[in-house]
Amino acid sequence: MPKGFIGKVRLGARLMQYDDPKFWRAGAISTTVVMAIALGMLTVDSLEAITPGGSHVPPYSVINRHIGYVYNGRLGRDMPVIGADEPLFGKPVTETEAAAFMERGKLVIQSRSCINCHTFMGNGAYYAPDLTKAWLDPAWDTWMAITGADTKEEAMVRFLMAPEQYATWLRKMPNLGISRDEAVATVAYLKWLSSIDTNGFPIHFGRPQTSR
Amino acid sequence: MSRSKNLAVKYLVAAILFFGVMTLSGLMSAAYYIQPDFLFGLIPFSIAKMLHIDTMIIWLLMGFMGAVYWFLPDEFEIEPAGIWAAEILFWVFVSAVLVVAATFVLVQWGAGTETTLWLVQQGRKYVEAPRWAAIGVALVMLVFAWNVVGTALRARRFTGIMAVMSVNMVPLVLLYLIAFPKIDNMAVDLYWWWWLVHLWVEATWEILIGCIMALAVMKLLGTSRKIVEGWLYVEVSMVLGTGILGLGHHYFWIGTPDYWLGIGGFFSALEPLPLLGMVVHAVYDAGVHRMKTTNRPAFYWTLAEAFGNFLGGGVFGFMITLPQLNLFAHGTQWTVSHGHFAFWGAYACGVLSVCYIALQEQRRLAVVNGRGWVWAFVLLNGGLIGMVGSLLVAGMAQTFFERAIGGSTLEAFIAGQENPWFVLGMYSRMFFGLIFTAGYLTLAWNLLALGHREAAAVAQPAPAE
């Protein structure tokens, strides 16, 4: 056998020293670097899509409009649909005023720790209903009657300010000392939230599948 | 014993105590599902639940730190750099946790202002601790990183395990900074929050516990460093190779583009691979050593760690990770079932294993055995698996009745929660929760009593065996 051939085998063996931890270390470092770079690139793209006004998240002033939720046959899932003017409490707001509502609303959501009973986009605790599409919940029609309110937003505000008075189920929401201003900001927040395209989550919202 | 080991024992004791607080607040949370009026008006569900998940993070973190401080002097044969700072920060850490817990129970919430976020709580899952306390945790992490990296530099010797651990300290500290900002846009908020939660729990923590278990296996079974380090690198490449983009399984429904369905689904489906590798390795090691060791409890908890991580994190995670099923199961008790099994298997069992390793050396025991640890092992694992099974039944019922046919609204939610299978699951979870609690009490007693009873036995003439 020619010497060179043996040399090549030896060379091959030298490159593939599986029992040397350094071989696996090189693998660990390169895999991690490649994946981290991929995540970085995807992050840049995703953040653009979820900035208000981006492809998946409407601007905050969407609270001036009607928000619907319609099944899209082509995509096979429900999608938010922005409709005609329908300002909260009949009062249109500017983009800046809407942003102020969001800032306040998010502070209320965090300071009352909503996510430790409820979920948003499925994240949180699981003791109380998911709030992603709460604005679109058909139950508010009944709650308008219960709270004696003329509009959905007013019913939501009254409920948030005194939830213990309107308990209709075994599990009650405690009174969290939410002021009227705070409740209004929270309702604005929930309305904006319902306009986000969440790829069809939660499934079949408002369309029970029991009778077809 | 060295100062580092003394500090390690303190951390492990604190970890076991907060493990108890987690168990108690878990029982309280479970009770609300059966009796919603339980303590209502005094301590709402949210507070019990918050204590439950936050003390879980804290006791595991303290357990990891205890483990690292325990093994540091063995690895480097010198006292860790800046050990004095770590000794002071231990007490700062423990008091901060107690003050935060008291704030949660007594103050509970505040007005919608930044002040509330600084002083009362931040209302973001797992990182509810108010900002002042979060600064404290960041400081503790920073000193922890200094202890590890600084010691390696001072000893002028980087073993492979310690090199991995040192590099891992960088993301561990950096990612925690996401605990601070308040981001109005919930989609963006959740995007970054998942970097903290997923990349901590499913990446940096996995690697930290991987390093700890590597050190534990060397100590318990005398496995050669070369083999352990080779495996650790394989583990790191697989965990980060699948876990970094596996992050995508949290980006299915938060408003992010739908390419995440494919990316997250694919990479998270691969996430069980490194965990399967750990099981293979554990079975191989156990076979090579014919299950012979002087520290049976530590060895059995190591095995439980390997199997629990694979079953709870890998198999139960895979069950709900594909977007086609996750669309229905996300945010139900099914998630809770996976969460309990995964945290238990991936982290809790490992910390308990280290507790027994430390205890053997601290109390100078030639052999650690007896009946107490067996009872604790069986009750804790049995209780946990029972809870996981109960939650799985409840979660499947909820997935079907609330989501698949109910229409996911308030009315559908209530229908799901009142479904008899769901209710059965909640009662059964409570039952197994009580068994788990009995296991915790047995464990705590066993850890306290173990050496002392044996020492007393040694003092008497040894009976023929």
PDB file of N, CA and C in Angstrom, chain A residues 37-77:
ATOM      1  N   ILE A  37     -27.278  34.279  15.535  1.00  0.00           N
ATOM      2  CA  ILE A  37     -27.369  35.216  14.409  1.00  0.00           C
ATOM      3  C   ILE A  37     -28.746  35.109  13.750  1.00  0.00           C
ATOM      4  N   ALA A  38     -29.220  33.860  13.556  1.00  0.00           N
ATOM      5  CA  ALA A  38     -30.539  33.664  12.954  1.00  0.00           C
ATOM      6  C   ALA A  38     -31.616  34.337  13.805  1.00  0.00           C
ATOM      7  N   LEU A  39     -31.537  34.169  15.120  1.00  0.00           N
ATOM      8  CA  LEU A  39     -32.529  34.781  16.009  1.00  0.00           C
ATOM      9  C   LEU A  39     -32.471  36.303  15.908  1.00  0.00           C
ATOM     10  N   GLY A  40     -31.254  36.839  15.831  1.00  0.00           N
ATOM     11  CA  GLY A  40     -31.103  38.283  15.714  1.00  0.00           C
ATOM     12  C   GLY A  40     -31.783  38.820  14.461  1.00  0.00           C
ATOM     13  N   MET A  41     -31.597  38.131  13.331  1.00  0.00           N
ATOM     14  CA  MET A  41     -32.196  38.591  12.079  1.00  0.00           C
ATOM     15  C   MET A  41     -33.719  38.507  12.138  1.00  0.00           C
ATOM     16  N   LEU A  42     -34.232  37.399  12.665  1.00  0.00           N
ATOM     17  CA  LEU A  42     -35.685  37.243  12.771  1.00  0.00           C
ATOM     18  C   LEU A  42     -36.283  38.292  13.707  1.00  0.00           C
ATOM     19  N   THR A  43     -35.514  38.656  14.748  1.00  0.00           N
ATOM     20  CA  THR A  43     -35.999  39.642  15.710  1.00  0.00           C
ATOM     21  C   THR A  43     -36.191  40.999  15.051  1.00  0.00           C
ATOM     22  N   VAL A  44     -35.221  41.386  14.229  1.00  0.00           N
ATOM     23  CA  VAL A  44     -35.336  42.670  13.527  1.00  0.00           C
ATOM     24  C   VAL A  44     -36.627  42.696  12.703  1.00  0.00           C
ATOM     25  N   ASP A  45     -36.877  41.610  11.971  1.00  0.00           N
ATOM     26  CA  ASP A  45     -38.071  41.550  11.127  1.00  0.00           C
ATOM     27  C   ASP A  45     -39.346  41.534  11.955  1.00  0.00           C
ATOM     28  N   SER A  46     -39.360  40.745  13.029  1.00  0.00           N
ATOM     29  CA  SER A  46     -40.578  40.616  13.841  1.00  0.00           C
ATOM     30  C   SER A  46     -40.932  41.926  14.530  1.00  0.00           C
ATOM     31  N   LEU A  47     -39.905  42.616  15.049  1.00  0.00           N
ATOM     32  CA  LEU A  47     -40.188  43.864  15.769  1.00  0.00           C
ATOM     33  C   LEU A  47     -40.821  44.900  14.840  1.00  0.00           C
ATOM     34  N   GLU A  48     -40.403  44.854  13.562  1.00  0.00           N
ATOM     35  CA  GLU A  48     -40.992  45.764  12.590  1.00  0.00           C
ATOM     36  C   GLU A  48     -42.478  45.448  12.408  1.00  0.00           C
ATOM     37  N   ALA A  49     -42.802  44.136  12.371  1.00  0.00           N
ATOM     38  CA  ALA A  49     -44.191  43.722  12.146  1.00  0.00           C
ATOM     39  C   ALA A  49     -45.094  44.051  13.333  1.00  0.00           C
ATOM     40  N   ILE A  50     -44.531  44.059  14.553  1.00  0.00           N
ATOM     41  CA  ILE A  50     -45.391  44.255  15.727  1.00  0.00           C
ATOM     42  C   ILE A  50     -45.315  45.660  16.310  1.00  0.00           C
ATOM     43  N   THR A  51     -44.625  46.570  15.637  1.00  0.00           N
ATOM     44  CA  THR A  51     -44.667  47.968  16.044  1.00  0.00           C
ATOM     45  C   THR A  51     -46.051  48.509  15.654  1.00  0.00           C
ATOM     46  N   PRO A  52     -46.696  49.334  16.484  1.00  0.00           N
ATOM     47  CA  PRO A  52     -48.006  49.860  16.092  1.00  0.00           C
ATOM     48  C   PRO A  52     -47.930  50.496  14.705  1.00  0.00           C
ATOM     49  N   GLY A  53     -48.839  50.091  13.818  1.00  0.00           N
ATOM     50  CA  GLY A  53     -48.771  50.562  12.445  1.00  0.00           C
ATOM     51  C   GLY A  53     -48.021  49.591  11.548  1.00  0.00           C
ATOM     52  N   GLY A  54     -47.407  48.546  12.145  1.00  0.00           N
ATOM     53  CA  GLY A  54     -46.716  47.520  11.373  1.00  0.00           C
ATOM     54  C   GLY A  54     -47.721  46.556  10.752  1.00  0.00           C
ATOM     55  N   SER A  55     -47.225  45.497  10.106  1.00  0.00           N
ATOM     56  CA  SER A  55     -48.128  44.621   9.360  1.00  0.00           C
ATOM     57  C   SER A  55     -49.075  43.820  10.253  1.00  0.00           C
ATOM     58  N   HIS A  56     -48.727  43.593  11.513  1.00  0.00           N
ATOM     59  CA  HIS A  56     -49.575  42.751  12.370  1.00  0.00           C
ATOM     60  C   HIS A  56     -50.271  43.498  13.504  1.00  0.00           C
ATOM     61  N   VAL A  57     -49.798  44.707  13.798  1.00  0.00           N
ATOM     62  CA  VAL A  57     -50.347  45.457  14.931  1.00  0.00           C
ATOM     63  C   VAL A  57     -50.800  46.839  14.458  1.00  0.00           C
ATOM     64  N   PRO A  58     -52.113  47.136  14.522  1.00  0.00           N
ATOM     65  CA  PRO A  58     -52.606  48.446  14.077  1.00  0.00           C
ATOM     66  C   PRO A  58     -52.108  49.578  14.984  1.00  0.00           C
ATOM     67  N   PRO A  59     -52.133  50.821  14.478  1.00  0.00           N
ATOM     68  CA  PRO A  59     -51.757  51.949  15.337  1.00  0.00           C
ATOM     69  C   PRO A  59     -52.743  52.070  16.507  1.00  0.00           C
ATOM     70  N   TYR A  60     -52.310  52.739  17.595  1.00  0.00           N
ATOM     71  CA  TYR A  60     -53.158  52.839  18.788  1.00  0.00           C
ATOM     72  C   TYR A  60     -54.495  53.531  18.487  1.00  0.00           C
ATOM     73  N   SER A  61     -54.493  54.436  17.487  1.00  0.00           N
ATOM     74  CA  SER A  61     -55.721  55.178  17.181  1.00  0.00           C
ATOM     75  C   SER A  61     -56.804  54.275  16.584  1.00  0.00           C
ATOM     76  N   VAL A  62     -56.525  52.989  16.442  1.00  0.00           N
ATOM     77  CA  VAL A  62     -57.526  52.041  15.962  1.00  0.00           C
ATOM     78  C   VAL A  62     -58.719  52.008  16.928  1.00  0.00           C
ATOM     79  N   ILE A  63     -58.532  52.523  18.147  1.00  0.00           N
ATOM     80  CA  ILE A  63     -59.646  52.533  19.108  1.00  0.00           C
ATOM     81  C   ILE A  63     -60.768  53.473  18.662  1.00  0.00           C
ATOM     82  N   ASN A  64     -60.515  54.285  17.613  1.00  0.00           N
ATOM     83  CA  ASN A  64     -61.570  55.137  17.054  1.00  0.00           C
ATOM     84  C   ASN A  64     -62.473  54.375  16.080  1.00  0.00           C
ATOM     85  N   ARG A  65     -62.094  53.131  15.764  1.00  0.00           N
ATOM     86  CA  ARG A  65     -62.781  52.410  14.695  1.00  0.00           C
ATOM     87  C   ARG A  65     -63.508  51.180  15.222  1.00  0.00           C
ATOM     88  N   HIS A  66     -64.428  50.665  14.387  1.00  0.00           N
ATOM     89  CA  HIS A  66     -65.084  49.413  14.733  1.00  0.00           C
ATOM     90  C   HIS A  66     -64.095  48.273  14.505  1.00  0.00           C
ATOM     91  N   ILE A  67     -64.033  47.323  15.436  1.00  0.00           N
ATOM     92  CA  ILE A  67     -63.150  46.169  15.247  1.00  0.00           C
ATOM     93  C   ILE A  67     -64.000  44.915  15.164  1.00  0.00           C
ATOM     94  N   GLY A  68     -63.854  44.207  14.061  1.00  0.00           N
ATOM     95  CA  GLY A  68     -64.584  42.956  13.877  1.00  0.00           C
ATOM     96  C   GLY A  68     -63.608  41.793  13.866  1.00  0.00           C
ATOM     97  N   TYR A  69     -64.146  40.596  13.875  1.00  0.00           N
ATOM     98  CA  TYR A  69     -63.299  39.405  13.868  1.00  0.00           C
ATOM     99  C   TYR A  69     -63.964  38.422  12.932  1.00  0.00           C
ATOM    100  N   VAL A  70     -63.342  38.201  11.778  1.00  0.00           N
ATOM    101  CA  VAL A  70     -64.018  37.478  10.704  1.00  0.00           C
ATOM    102  C   VAL A  70     -63.173  36.299  10.242  1.00  0.00           C
ATOM    103  N   TYR A  71     -63.858  35.183   9.934  1.00  0.00           N
ATOM    104  CA  TYR A  71     -63.160  33.990   9.449  1.00  0.00           C
ATOM    105  C   TYR A  71     -62.659  34.218   8.037  1.00  0.00           C
ATOM    106  N   ASN A  72     -61.367  33.979   7.832  1.00  0.00           N
ATOM    107  CA  ASN A  72     -60.758  34.146   6.518  1.00  0.00           C
ATOM    108  C   ASN A  72     -60.551  32.755   5.912  1.00  0.00           C
ATOM    109  N   GLY A  73     -61.365  32.429   4.912  1.00  0.00           N
ATOM    110  CA  GLY A  73     -61.340  31.088   4.338  1.00  0.00           C
ATOM    111  C   GLY A  73     -60.022  30.745   3.669  1.00  0.00           C
ATOM    112  N   ARG A  74     -59.371  31.755   3.061  1.00  0.00           N
ATOM    113  CA  ARG A  74     -58.119  31.502   2.364  1.00  0.00           C
ATOM    114  C   ARG A  74     -57.021  31.098   3.355  1.00  0.00           C
ATOM    115  N   LEU A  75     -56.948  31.837   4.489  1.00  0.00           N
ATOM    116  CA  LEU A  75     -55.931  31.529   5.487  1.00  0.00           C
ATOM    117  C   LEU A  75     -56.396  30.445   6.458  1.00  0.00           C
ATOM    118  N   GLY A  76     -57.703  30.181   6.453  1.00  0.00           N
ATOM    119  CA  GLY A  76     -58.235  29.164   7.360  1.00  0.00           C
ATOM    120  C   GLY A  76     -58.226  29.587   8.810  1.00  0.00           C
ATOM    121  N   ARG A  77     -58.346  30.864   9.085  1.00  0.00           N
ATOM    122  CA  ARG A  77     -58.384  31.320  10.482  1.00  0.00           C
ATOM    123  C   ARG A  77     -59.081  32.671  10.598  1.00  0.00           C
TER     124      ARG A  77
END
